[in-house]
Amino acid sequence: MKRKLVLENGQVFVGEGFGSNNEAISELVFNTAVVGYQEILSDPSNCHQIVCMAYPVIGNYGLTDEDYESSSITVSGVIVREYNDVPSNFRFTHKLGEVMDEYGVPGIAGVDTRQIVR
């Protein structure tokens, strides 16, 4: 399913949707961490923000019940270059997209996150 990211300055990015089908209007922030996307997306300091992940592959190790910073995903949306829906970590209990759907958080993949961060 195609999804659009529309910025306040008029820039539009079109990509593939994952997570929830909801729409989100929120402040856009970015994160450059190589690992720890579960902690970033459940960190209360990112509450009600759309997080653009600068690291190119997100979702590849899944989520584990023990690694949340708070009780749930707290962000309003997630932007990634490449979303991987096949977790490889032996500890994973859920796929990122499944949990995002459960909490009503939309995601967009396949966009140039480097350009967004700049």
CSV table of N, CA, C and O in Angstrom, one decimal:
chain,number,residue,atom,x,y,z
A,1,MET,N,0.8,-1.2,0.0
A,1,MET,CA,0.0,0.0,0.0
A,1,MET,C,0.9,1.2,0.0
A,1,MET,O,1.8,1.3,0.8
A,2,LYS,N,0.6,2.2,-0.9
A,2,LYS,CA,1.4,3.4,-1.0
A,2,LYS,C,1.0,4.3,0.2
A,2,LYS,O,-0.1,4.4,0.6
A,3,ARG,N,2.0,5.1,0.6
A,3,ARG,CA,1.7,6.0,1.7
A,3,ARG,C,2.6,7.3,1.4
A,3,ARG,O,3.6,7.2,0.8
A,4,LYS,N,2.0,8.5,1.8
A,4,LYS,CA,2.7,9.7,1.6
A,4,LYS,C,3.2,10.4,2.9
A,4,LYS,O,2.4,10.3,3.9
A,5,LEU,N,4.3,11.0,2.9
A,5,LEU,CA,4.8,11.8,3.9
A,5,LEU,C,4.8,13.2,3.3
A,5,LEU,O,5.5,13.5,2.3
A,6,VAL,N,4.1,14.1,3.9
A,6,VAL,CA,4.0,15.5,3.4
A,6,VAL,C,4.6,16.4,4.5
A,6,VAL,O,4.0,16.4,5.7
A,7,LEU,N,5.6,17.2,4.2
A,7,LEU,CA,6.3,18.0,5.2
A,7,LEU,C,5.7,19.4,5.1
A,7,LEU,O,5.1,19.8,4.1
A,8,GLU,N,5.8,20.2,6.1
A,8,GLU,CA,5.3,21.6,6.2
A,8,GLU,C,5.8,22.4,5.1
A,8,GLU,O,5.1,23.3,4.6
A,9,ASN,N,7.0,22.2,4.6
A,9,ASN,CA,7.6,23.0,3.5
A,9,ASN,C,7.1,22.6,2.1
A,9,ASN,O,7.6,23.1,1.1
A,10,GLY,N,6.2,21.6,2.1
A,10,GLY,CA,5.7,21.2,0.8
A,10,GLY,C,6.3,20.0,0.2
A,10,GLY,O,5.8,19.5,-0.8
A,11,GLN,N,7.5,19.5,0.7
A,11,GLN,CA,8.1,18.3,0.2
A,11,GLN,C,7.2,17.1,0.4
A,11,GLN,O,6.6,17.0,1.5
A,12,VAL,N,7.1,16.3,-0.6
A,12,VAL,CA,6.3,15.0,-0.5
A,12,VAL,C,7.2,13.8,-0.8
A,12,VAL,O,8.0,13.8,-1.8
A,13,PHE,N,7.1,12.8,0.0
A,13,PHE,CA,7.8,11.6,-0.1
A,13,PHE,C,6.8,10.5,-0.2
A,13,PHE,O,5.9,10.4,0.6
A,14,VAL,N,6.9,9.6,-1.2
A,14,VAL,CA,6.0,8.5,-1.4
A,14,VAL,C,6.7,7.2,-1.2
A,14,VAL,O,7.8,7.0,-1.7
A,15,GLY,N,6.1,6.3,-0.4
A,15,GLY,CA,6.7,5.1,-0.1
A,15,GLY,C,5.7,4.0,0.2
A,15,GLY,O,4.5,4.2,-0.1
A,16,GLU,N,6.2,2.9,0.7
A,16,GLU,CA,5.3,1.8,1.1
A,16,GLU,C,4.9,1.9,2.5
A,16,GLU,O,5.7,2.1,3.4
A,17,GLY,N,3.6,1.6,2.8
A,17,GLY,CA,3.2,1.7,4.2
A,17,GLY,C,3.4,0.4,4.9
A,17,GLY,O,3.4,-0.7,4.4
A,18,PHE,N,3.6,0.5,6.2
A,18,PHE,CA,3.6,-0.7,7.1
A,18,PHE,C,3.0,-0.2,8.5
A,18,PHE,O,2.8,1.0,8.7
A,19,GLY,N,2.7,-1.1,9.4
A,19,GLY,CA,2.1,-0.7,10.6
A,19,GLY,C,0.6,-0.4,10.4
A,19,GLY,O,0.0,-1.1,9.6
A,20,SER,N,0.1,0.5,11.1
A,20,SER,CA,-1.3,0.9,11.1
A,20,SER,C,-1.6,1.7,9.8
A,20,SER,O,-0.8,2.3,9.2
A,21,ASN,N,-2.9,1.7,9.4
A,21,ASN,CA,-3.4,2.4,8.3
A,21,ASN,C,-3.8,3.9,8.7
A,21,ASN,O,-4.3,4.6,7.9
A,22,ASN,N,-3.6,4.2,10.0
A,22,ASN,CA,-4.0,5.5,10.4
A,22,ASN,C,-3.1,6.6,9.8
A,22,ASN,O,-2.0,6.4,9.3
A,23,GLU,N,-3.6,7.9,9.9
A,23,GLU,CA,-2.8,9.0,9.5
A,23,GLU,C,-2.3,9.7,10.7
A,23,GLU,O,-2.9,9.5,11.8
A,24,ALA,N,-1.2,10.4,10.6
A,24,ALA,CA,-0.6,11.1,11.7
A,24,ALA,C,-0.1,12.5,11.3
A,24,ALA,O,0.4,12.7,10.2
A,25,ILE,N,-0.4,13.4,12.2
A,25,ILE,CA,0.1,14.8,12.0
A,25,ILE,C,0.9,15.1,13.3
A,25,ILE,O,0.3,15.1,14.4
A,26,SER,N,2.2,15.4,13.2
A,26,SER,CA,3.0,15.5,14.4
A,26,SER,C,4.3,16.1,14.0
A,26,SER,O,4.6,16.3,12.9
A,27,GLU,N,5.1,16.5,15.0
A,27,GLU,CA,6.4,17.0,14.9
A,27,GLU,C,7.3,15.8,14.4
A,27,GLU,O,7.2,14.7,14.8
A,28,LEU,N,8.2,16.2,13.4
A,28,LEU,CA,9.1,15.2,12.8
A,28,LEU,C,10.5,15.4,13.5
A,28,LEU,O,11.0,16.5,13.6
A,29,VAL,N,11.0,14.3,14.0
A,29,VAL,CA,12.4,14.2,14.6
A,29,VAL,C,13.1,13.1,13.9
A,29,VAL,O,12.5,12.3,13.2
A,30,PHE,N,14.4,13.0,14.1
A,30,PHE,CA,15.2,11.9,13.5
A,30,PHE,C,16.1,11.3,14.6
A,30,PHE,O,16.4,11.9,15.6
A,31,ASN,N,16.5,10.1,14.3
A,31,ASN,CA,17.4,9.4,15.2
A,31,ASN,C,18.5,8.7,14.4
A,31,ASN,O,18.1,8.1,13.4
A,32,THR,N,19.7,8.8,14.8
A,32,THR,CA,20.8,8.2,14.0
A,32,THR,C,21.4,6.9,14.6
A,32,THR,O,22.4,6.4,14.1
A,33,ALA,N,20.7,6.3,15.6
A,33,ALA,CA,21.2,5.1,16.2
A,33,ALA,C,21.2,3.9,15.2
A,33,ALA,O,20.4,3.8,14.3
A,34,VAL,N,22.2,3.1,15.4
A,34,VAL,CA,22.4,1.9,14.5
A,34,VAL,C,21.5,0.7,15.1
A,34,VAL,O,21.0,-0.1,14.3
A,35,VAL,N,21.3,0.6,16.3
A,35,VAL,CA,20.5,-0.4,17.0
A,35,VAL,C,19.6,0.3,18.0
A,35,VAL,O,19.8,1.4,18.4
A,36,GLY,N,18.6,-0.4,18.5
A,36,GLY,CA,17.8,0.1,19.5
A,36,GLY,C,16.5,0.8,19.1
A,36,GLY,O,15.9,1.6,19.8
A,37,TYR,N,16.0,0.4,17.9
A,37,TYR,CA,14.7,1.0,17.4
A,37,TYR,C,13.6,0.7,18.4
A,37,TYR,O,12.7,1.6,18.5
A,38,GLN,N,13.5,-0.4,19.0
A,38,GLN,CA,12.4,-0.7,19.9
A,38,GLN,C,12.5,0.3,21.1
A,38,GLN,O,11.4,0.9,21.5
A,39,GLU,N,13.6,0.6,21.6
A,39,GLU,CA,13.8,1.5,22.7
A,39,GLU,C,13.4,2.9,22.3
A,39,GLU,O,12.8,3.7,23.0
A,40,ILE,N,13.8,3.3,21.1
A,40,ILE,CA,13.6,4.6,20.6
A,40,ILE,C,12.1,4.8,20.4
A,40,ILE,O,11.5,5.9,20.8
A,41,LEU,N,11.4,3.8,19.8
A,41,LEU,CA,10.0,4.0,19.6
A,41,LEU,C,9.1,3.9,20.8
A,41,LEU,O,7.9,4.3,20.8
A,42,SER,N,9.6,3.3,21.9
A,42,SER,CA,8.9,3.2,23.2
A,42,SER,C,9.4,4.2,24.2
A,42,SER,O,8.9,4.2,25.4
A,43,ASP,N,10.3,5.1,23.9
A,43,ASP,CA,10.9,6.1,24.8
A,43,ASP,C,9.9,7.2,25.0
A,43,ASP,O,9.5,7.8,24.0
A,44,PRO,N,9.5,7.5,26.2
A,44,PRO,CA,8.5,8.6,26.4
A,44,PRO,C,9.0,10.0,25.9
A,44,PRO,O,8.1,10.8,25.6
A,45,SER,N,10.3,10.2,25.7
A,45,SER,CA,10.7,11.4,25.2
A,45,SER,C,10.4,11.7,23.8
A,45,SER,O,10.4,12.8,23.3
A,46,ASN,N,10.0,10.6,23.1
A,46,ASN,CA,9.6,10.7,21.7
A,46,ASN,C,8.0,10.6,21.5
A,46,ASN,O,7.5,10.5,20.4
A,47,CYS,N,7.3,10.7,22.6
A,47,CYS,CA,5.9,10.6,22.6
A,47,CYS,C,5.3,11.7,21.7
A,47,CYS,O,5.6,12.8,21.7
A,48,HIS,N,4.4,11.2,20.8
A,48,HIS,CA,3.6,12.0,19.9
A,48,HIS,C,4.5,12.7,18.8
A,48,HIS,O,4.2,13.8,18.3
A,49,GLN,N,5.6,12.1,18.5
A,49,GLN,CA,6.5,12.6,17.5
A,49,GLN,C,6.6,11.5,16.4
A,49,GLN,O,6.4,10.3,16.6
A,50,ILE,N,6.8,11.9,15.1
A,50,ILE,CA,7.1,11.0,14.0
A,50,ILE,C,8.6,10.9,14.0
A,50,ILE,O,9.3,11.9,13.8
A,51,VAL,N,9.2,9.7,14.1
A,51,VAL,CA,10.6,9.5,14.1
A,51,VAL,C,11.1,9.0,12.8
A,51,VAL,O,10.6,7.9,12.3
A,52,CYS,N,12.1,9.7,12.2
A,52,CYS,CA,12.7,9.3,11.0
A,52,CYS,C,14.0,8.6,11.4
A,52,CYS,O,14.9,9.2,12.0
A,53,MET,N,14.1,7.3,11.1
A,53,MET,CA,15.3,6.5,11.4
A,53,MET,C,16.4,6.7,10.3
A,53,MET,O,16.1,6.3,9.2
A,54,ALA,N,17.5,7.2,10.7
A,54,ALA,CA,18.6,7.5,9.7
A,54,ALA,C,19.3,6.2,9.3
A,54,ALA,O,19.8,6.0,8.2
A,55,TYR,N,19.4,5.2,10.2
A,55,TYR,CA,20.0,3.9,9.9
A,55,TYR,C,19.1,3.2,8.8
A,55,TYR,O,17.8,3.2,9.0
A,56,PRO,N,19.6,2.6,7.7
A,56,PRO,CA,18.8,2.2,6.6
A,56,PRO,C,17.9,1.0,6.8
A,56,PRO,O,16.9,0.9,6.0
A,57,VAL,N,18.2,0.1,7.7
A,57,VAL,CA,17.3,-1.1,7.8
A,57,VAL,C,16.8,-1.2,9.2
A,57,VAL,O,17.5,-1.3,10.2
A,58,ILE,N,15.4,-1.2,9.3
A,58,ILE,CA,14.7,-1.3,10.6
A,58,ILE,C,13.8,-2.4,10.5
A,58,ILE,O,13.1,-2.6,9.5
A,59,GLY,N,13.7,-3.1,11.7
A,59,GLY,CA,12.7,-4.2,11.8
A,59,GLY,C,13.4,-5.6,11.7
A,59,GLY,O,12.8,-6.6,12.0
A,60,ASN,N,14.7,-5.6,11.4
A,60,ASN,CA,15.4,-6.9,11.1
A,60,ASN,C,15.6,-7.8,12.4
A,60,ASN,O,15.9,-8.9,12.2
A,61,TYR,N,15.5,-7.3,13.6
A,61,TYR,CA,15.7,-8.2,14.7
A,61,TYR,C,14.4,-8.2,15.6
A,61,TYR,O,14.4,-8.9,16.6
A,62,GLY,N,13.3,-7.6,15.1
A,62,GLY,CA,12.0,-7.7,15.8
A,62,GLY,C,12.0,-7.0,17.2
A,62,GLY,O,12.9,-6.2,17.5
A,63,LEU,N,11.0,-7.3,17.9
A,63,LEU,CA,10.8,-6.7,19.2
A,63,LEU,C,10.7,-7.8,20.3
A,63,LEU,O,10.2,-8.9,20.0
A,64,THR,N,11.2,-7.5,21.5
A,64,THR,CA,11.1,-8.5,22.6
A,64,THR,C,10.3,-7.8,23.7
A,64,THR,O,10.4,-6.6,23.9
A,65,ASP,N,9.6,-8.6,24.5
A,65,ASP,CA,8.7,-8.1,25.5
A,65,ASP,C,9.6,-7.4,26.6
A,65,ASP,O,9.1,-6.5,27.3
A,66,GLU,N,10.8,-7.8,26.8
A,66,GLU,CA,11.7,-7.2,27.9
A,66,GLU,C,12.3,-5.9,27.5
A,66,GLU,O,12.9,-5.3,28.4
A,67,ASP,N,12.3,-5.5,26.3
A,67,ASP,CA,13.2,-4.3,25.9
A,67,ASP,C,12.5,-3.0,25.7
A,67,ASP,O,13.1,-2.1,25.2
A,68,TYR,N,11.2,-2.9,26.1
A,68,TYR,CA,10.5,-1.6,26.0
A,68,TYR,C,11.0,-0.6,27.0
A,68,TYR,O,11.3,-1.0,28.2
A,69,GLU,N,11.1,0.7,26.7
A,69,GLU,CA,11.5,1.7,27.6
A,69,GLU,C,10.2,2.1,28.4
A,69,GLU,O,10.4,2.6,29.6
A,70,SER,N,9.0,2.0,27.9
A,70,SER,CA,7.8,2.2,28.6
A,70,SER,C,6.9,1.1,28.2
A,70,SER,O,7.3,0.1,27.5
A,71,SER,N,5.6,1.2,28.6
A,71,SER,CA,4.7,0.0,28.4
A,71,SER,C,4.3,-0.2,27.0
A,71,SER,O,3.7,-1.3,26.7
A,72,SER,N,4.5,0.7,26.1
A,72,SER,CA,4.1,0.6,24.7
A,72,SER,C,4.9,1.5,23.8
A,72,SER,O,5.7,2.2,24.2
A,73,ILE,N,4.5,1.4,22.5
A,73,ILE,CA,5.1,2.3,21.5
A,73,ILE,C,4.5,3.7,21.8
A,73,ILE,O,3.3,3.8,21.9
A,74,THR,N,5.3,4.7,21.8
A,74,THR,CA,4.8,6.0,22.2
A,74,THR,C,4.8,7.0,21.0
A,74,THR,O,4.3,8.1,21.1
A,75,VAL,N,5.5,6.7,19.9
A,75,VAL,CA,5.6,7.6,18.8
A,75,VAL,C,4.3,7.7,18.0
A,75,VAL,O,3.4,6.8,18.1
A,76,SER,N,4.2,8.7,17.2
A,76,SER,CA,3.0,8.9,16.3
A,76,SER,C,3.2,8.3,14.9
A,76,SER,O,2.2,8.0,14.2
A,77,GLY,N,4.4,8.1,14.5
A,77,GLY,CA,4.7,7.5,13.2
A,77,GLY,C,6.2,7.2,13.1
A,77,GLY,O,7.0,7.6,13.9
A,78,VAL,N,6.5,6.3,12.1
A,78,VAL,CA,7.9,5.9,11.9
A,78,VAL,C,8.2,6.0,10.4
A,78,VAL,O,7.4,5.6,9.5
A,79,ILE,N,9.4,6.5,10.1
A,79,ILE,CA,9.9,6.6,8.7
A,79,ILE,C,11.2,5.9,8.6
A,79,ILE,O,12.1,6.1,9.4
A,80,VAL,N,11.3,5.0,7.6
A,80,VAL,CA,12.5,4.2,7.4
A,80,VAL,C,12.9,4.1,5.9
A,80,VAL,O,12.0,4.2,5.1
A,81,ARG,N,14.1,3.8,5.7
A,81,ARG,CA,14.6,3.6,4.3
A,81,ARG,C,14.1,2.2,3.9
A,81,ARG,O,13.5,2.1,2.8
A,82,GLU,N,14.4,1.2,4.7
A,82,GLU,CA,14.0,-0.2,4.3
A,82,GLU,C,13.4,-0.8,5.6
A,82,GLU,O,14.1,-0.9,6.6
A,83,TYR,N,12.2,-1.3,5.4
A,83,TYR,CA,11.6,-2.1,6.5
A,83,TYR,C,11.8,-3.6,6.3
A,83,TYR,O,11.4,-4.1,5.2
A,84,ASN,N,12.3,-4.3,7.3
A,84,ASN,CA,12.5,-5.7,7.2
A,84,ASN,C,11.5,-6.4,8.1
A,84,ASN,O,11.5,-6.2,9.3
A,85,ASP,N,10.6,-7.2,7.5
A,85,ASP,CA,9.6,-7.9,8.2
A,85,ASP,C,9.9,-9.3,8.6
A,85,ASP,O,9.0,-10.1,8.9
A,86,VAL,N,11.2,-9.7,8.5
A,86,VAL,CA,11.6,-11.1,8.8
A,86,VAL,C,12.7,-11.0,9.9
A,86,VAL,O,13.9,-11.0,9.6
A,87,PRO,N,12.2,-10.9,11.2
A,87,PRO,CA,13.2,-10.8,12.3
A,87,PRO,C,14.1,-12.0,12.4
A,87,PRO,O,13.7,-13.1,12.2
A,88,SER,N,15.4,-11.7,12.7
A,88,SER,CA,16.4,-12.8,12.8
A,88,SER,C,16.8,-13.0,14.3
A,88,SER,O,17.6,-14.0,14.5
A,89,ASN,N,16.4,-12.3,15.2
A,89,ASN,CA,16.9,-12.4,16.6
A,89,ASN,C,16.1,-13.6,17.3
A,89,ASN,O,14.9,-13.6,17.2
A,90,PHE,N,16.8,-14.5,17.9
A,90,PHE,CA,16.2,-15.6,18.6
A,90,PHE,C,15.3,-15.2,19.7
A,90,PHE,O,14.4,-15.9,20.1
A,91,ARG,N,15.4,-14.0,20.2
A,91,ARG,CA,14.6,-13.5,21.4
A,91,ARG,C,13.3,-12.8,20.9
A,91,ARG,O,12.5,-12.5,21.7
A,92,PHE,N,13.2,-12.5,19.6
A,92,PHE,CA,12.0,-11.7,19.2
A,92,PHE,C,10.7,-12.4,19.5
A,92,PHE,O,10.6,-13.6,19.4
A,93,THR,N,9.8,-11.6,20.0
A,93,THR,CA,8.4,-12.1,20.3
A,93,THR,C,7.4,-11.5,19.3
A,93,THR,O,6.3,-12.1,19.2
A,94,HIS,N,7.7,-10.4,18.7
A,94,HIS,CA,6.7,-9.7,17.8
A,94,HIS,C,7.5,-9.0,16.7
A,94,HIS,O,8.6,-8.6,16.8
A,95,LYS,N,6.8,-8.9,15.5
A,95,LYS,CA,7.3,-8.1,14.4
A,95,LYS,C,7.0,-6.6,14.7
A,95,LYS,O,5.9,-6.3,15.3
A,96,LEU,N,7.9,-5.7,14.3
A,96,LEU,CA,7.6,-4.3,14.5
A,96,LEU,C,6.3,-3.8,13.9
A,96,LEU,O,5.5,-3.1,14.5
A,97,GLY,N,6.0,-4.2,12.6
A,97,GLY,CA,4.8,-3.8,12.0
A,97,GLY,C,3.6,-4.2,12.7
A,97,GLY,O,2.5,-3.5,12.8
A,98,GLU,N,3.6,-5.4,13.3
A,98,GLU,CA,2.4,-5.9,14.0
A,98,GLU,C,2.1,-5.1,15.3
A,98,GLU,O,1.0,-4.7,15.6
A,99,VAL,N,3.2,-4.7,16.0
A,99,VAL,CA,3.0,-3.9,17.2
A,99,VAL,C,2.6,-2.5,16.8
A,99,VAL,O,1.7,-1.9,17.5
A,100,MET,N,3.2,-1.9,15.8
A,100,MET,CA,2.7,-0.6,15.3
A,100,MET,C,1.3,-0.6,15.0
A,100,MET,O,0.5,0.3,15.3
A,101,ASP,N,0.8,-1.7,14.3
A,101,ASP,CA,-0.6,-1.8,13.9
A,101,ASP,C,-1.5,-1.9,15.2
A,101,ASP,O,-2.5,-1.2,15.3
A,102,GLU,N,-1.0,-2.6,16.2
A,102,GLU,CA,-1.8,-2.8,17.4
A,102,GLU,C,-2.0,-1.4,18.1
A,102,GLU,O,-3.0,-1.2,18.7
A,103,TYR,N,-0.9,-0.6,18.1
A,103,TYR,CA,-1.0,0.7,18.8
A,103,TYR,C,-1.4,1.9,17.9
A,103,TYR,O,-1.4,3.0,18.3
A,104,GLY,N,-1.8,1.6,16.6
A,104,GLY,CA,-2.3,2.6,15.7
A,104,GLY,C,-1.2,3.5,15.2
A,104,GLY,O,-1.5,4.7,14.8
A,105,VAL,N,0.0,3.0,15.1
A,105,VAL,CA,1.1,3.8,14.6
A,105,VAL,C,1.4,3.5,13.1
A,105,VAL,O,1.8,2.4,12.8
A,106,PRO,N,1.3,4.5,12.2
A,106,PRO,CA,1.6,4.3,10.8
A,106,PRO,C,3.1,4.3,10.6
A,106,PRO,O,3.9,5.0,11.3
A,107,GLY,N,3.6,3.6,9.5
A,107,GLY,CA,5.0,3.7,9.1
A,107,GLY,C,5.0,3.9,7.6
A,107,GLY,O,4.1,3.5,6.9
A,108,ILE,N,6.1,4.4,7.1
A,108,ILE,CA,6.4,4.6,5.7
A,108,ILE,C,7.8,4.1,5.5
A,108,ILE,O,8.8,4.5,6.2
A,109,ALA,N,8.0,3.3,4.4
A,109,ALA,CA,9.3,2.8,4.1
A,109,ALA,C,9.6,3.1,2.6
A,109,ALA,O,8.7,3.3,1.8
A,110,GLY,N,10.9,3.0,2.2
A,110,GLY,CA,11.2,3.2,0.8
A,110,GLY,C,11.4,4.7,0.5
A,110,GLY,O,11.3,5.0,-0.7
A,111,VAL,N,11.6,5.5,1.4
A,111,VAL,CA,11.9,6.9,1.2
A,111,VAL,C,13.3,7.3,1.5
A,111,VAL,O,14.0,6.5,2.2
A,112,ASP,N,13.8,8.4,1.0
A,112,ASP,CA,15.2,8.8,1.2
A,112,ASP,C,15.3,9.4,2.5
A,112,ASP,O,15.1,10.7,2.7
A,113,THR,N,15.6,8.7,3.6
A,113,THR,CA,15.7,9.2,4.9
A,113,THR,C,16.9,10.1,5.1
A,113,THR,O,16.8,11.0,5.9
A,114,ARG,N,17.9,10.0,4.3
A,114,ARG,CA,19.0,10.9,4.3
A,114,ARG,C,18.6,12.3,4.0
A,114,ARG,O,19.0,13.3,4.6
A,115,GLN,N,17.8,12.4,2.9
A,115,GLN,CA,17.3,13.7,2.5
A,115,GLN,C,16.4,14.3,3.6
A,115,GLN,O,16.4,15.5,3.8
A,116,ILE,N,15.5,13.5,4.2
A,116,ILE,CA,14.6,14.0,5.2
A,116,ILE,C,15.4,14.5,6.4
A,116,ILE,O,15.2,15.6,7.0
A,117,VAL,N,16.5,13.8,6.8
A,117,VAL,CA,17.3,14.2,8.0
A,117,VAL,C,18.0,15.5,7.7
A,117,VAL,O,18.1,16.4,8.5
A,118,ARG,N,18.5,15.6,6.4
A,118,ARG,CA,19.2,16.9,6.1
A,118,ARG,C,18.2,18.0,6.1
A,118,ARG,O,18.5,19.1,6.5
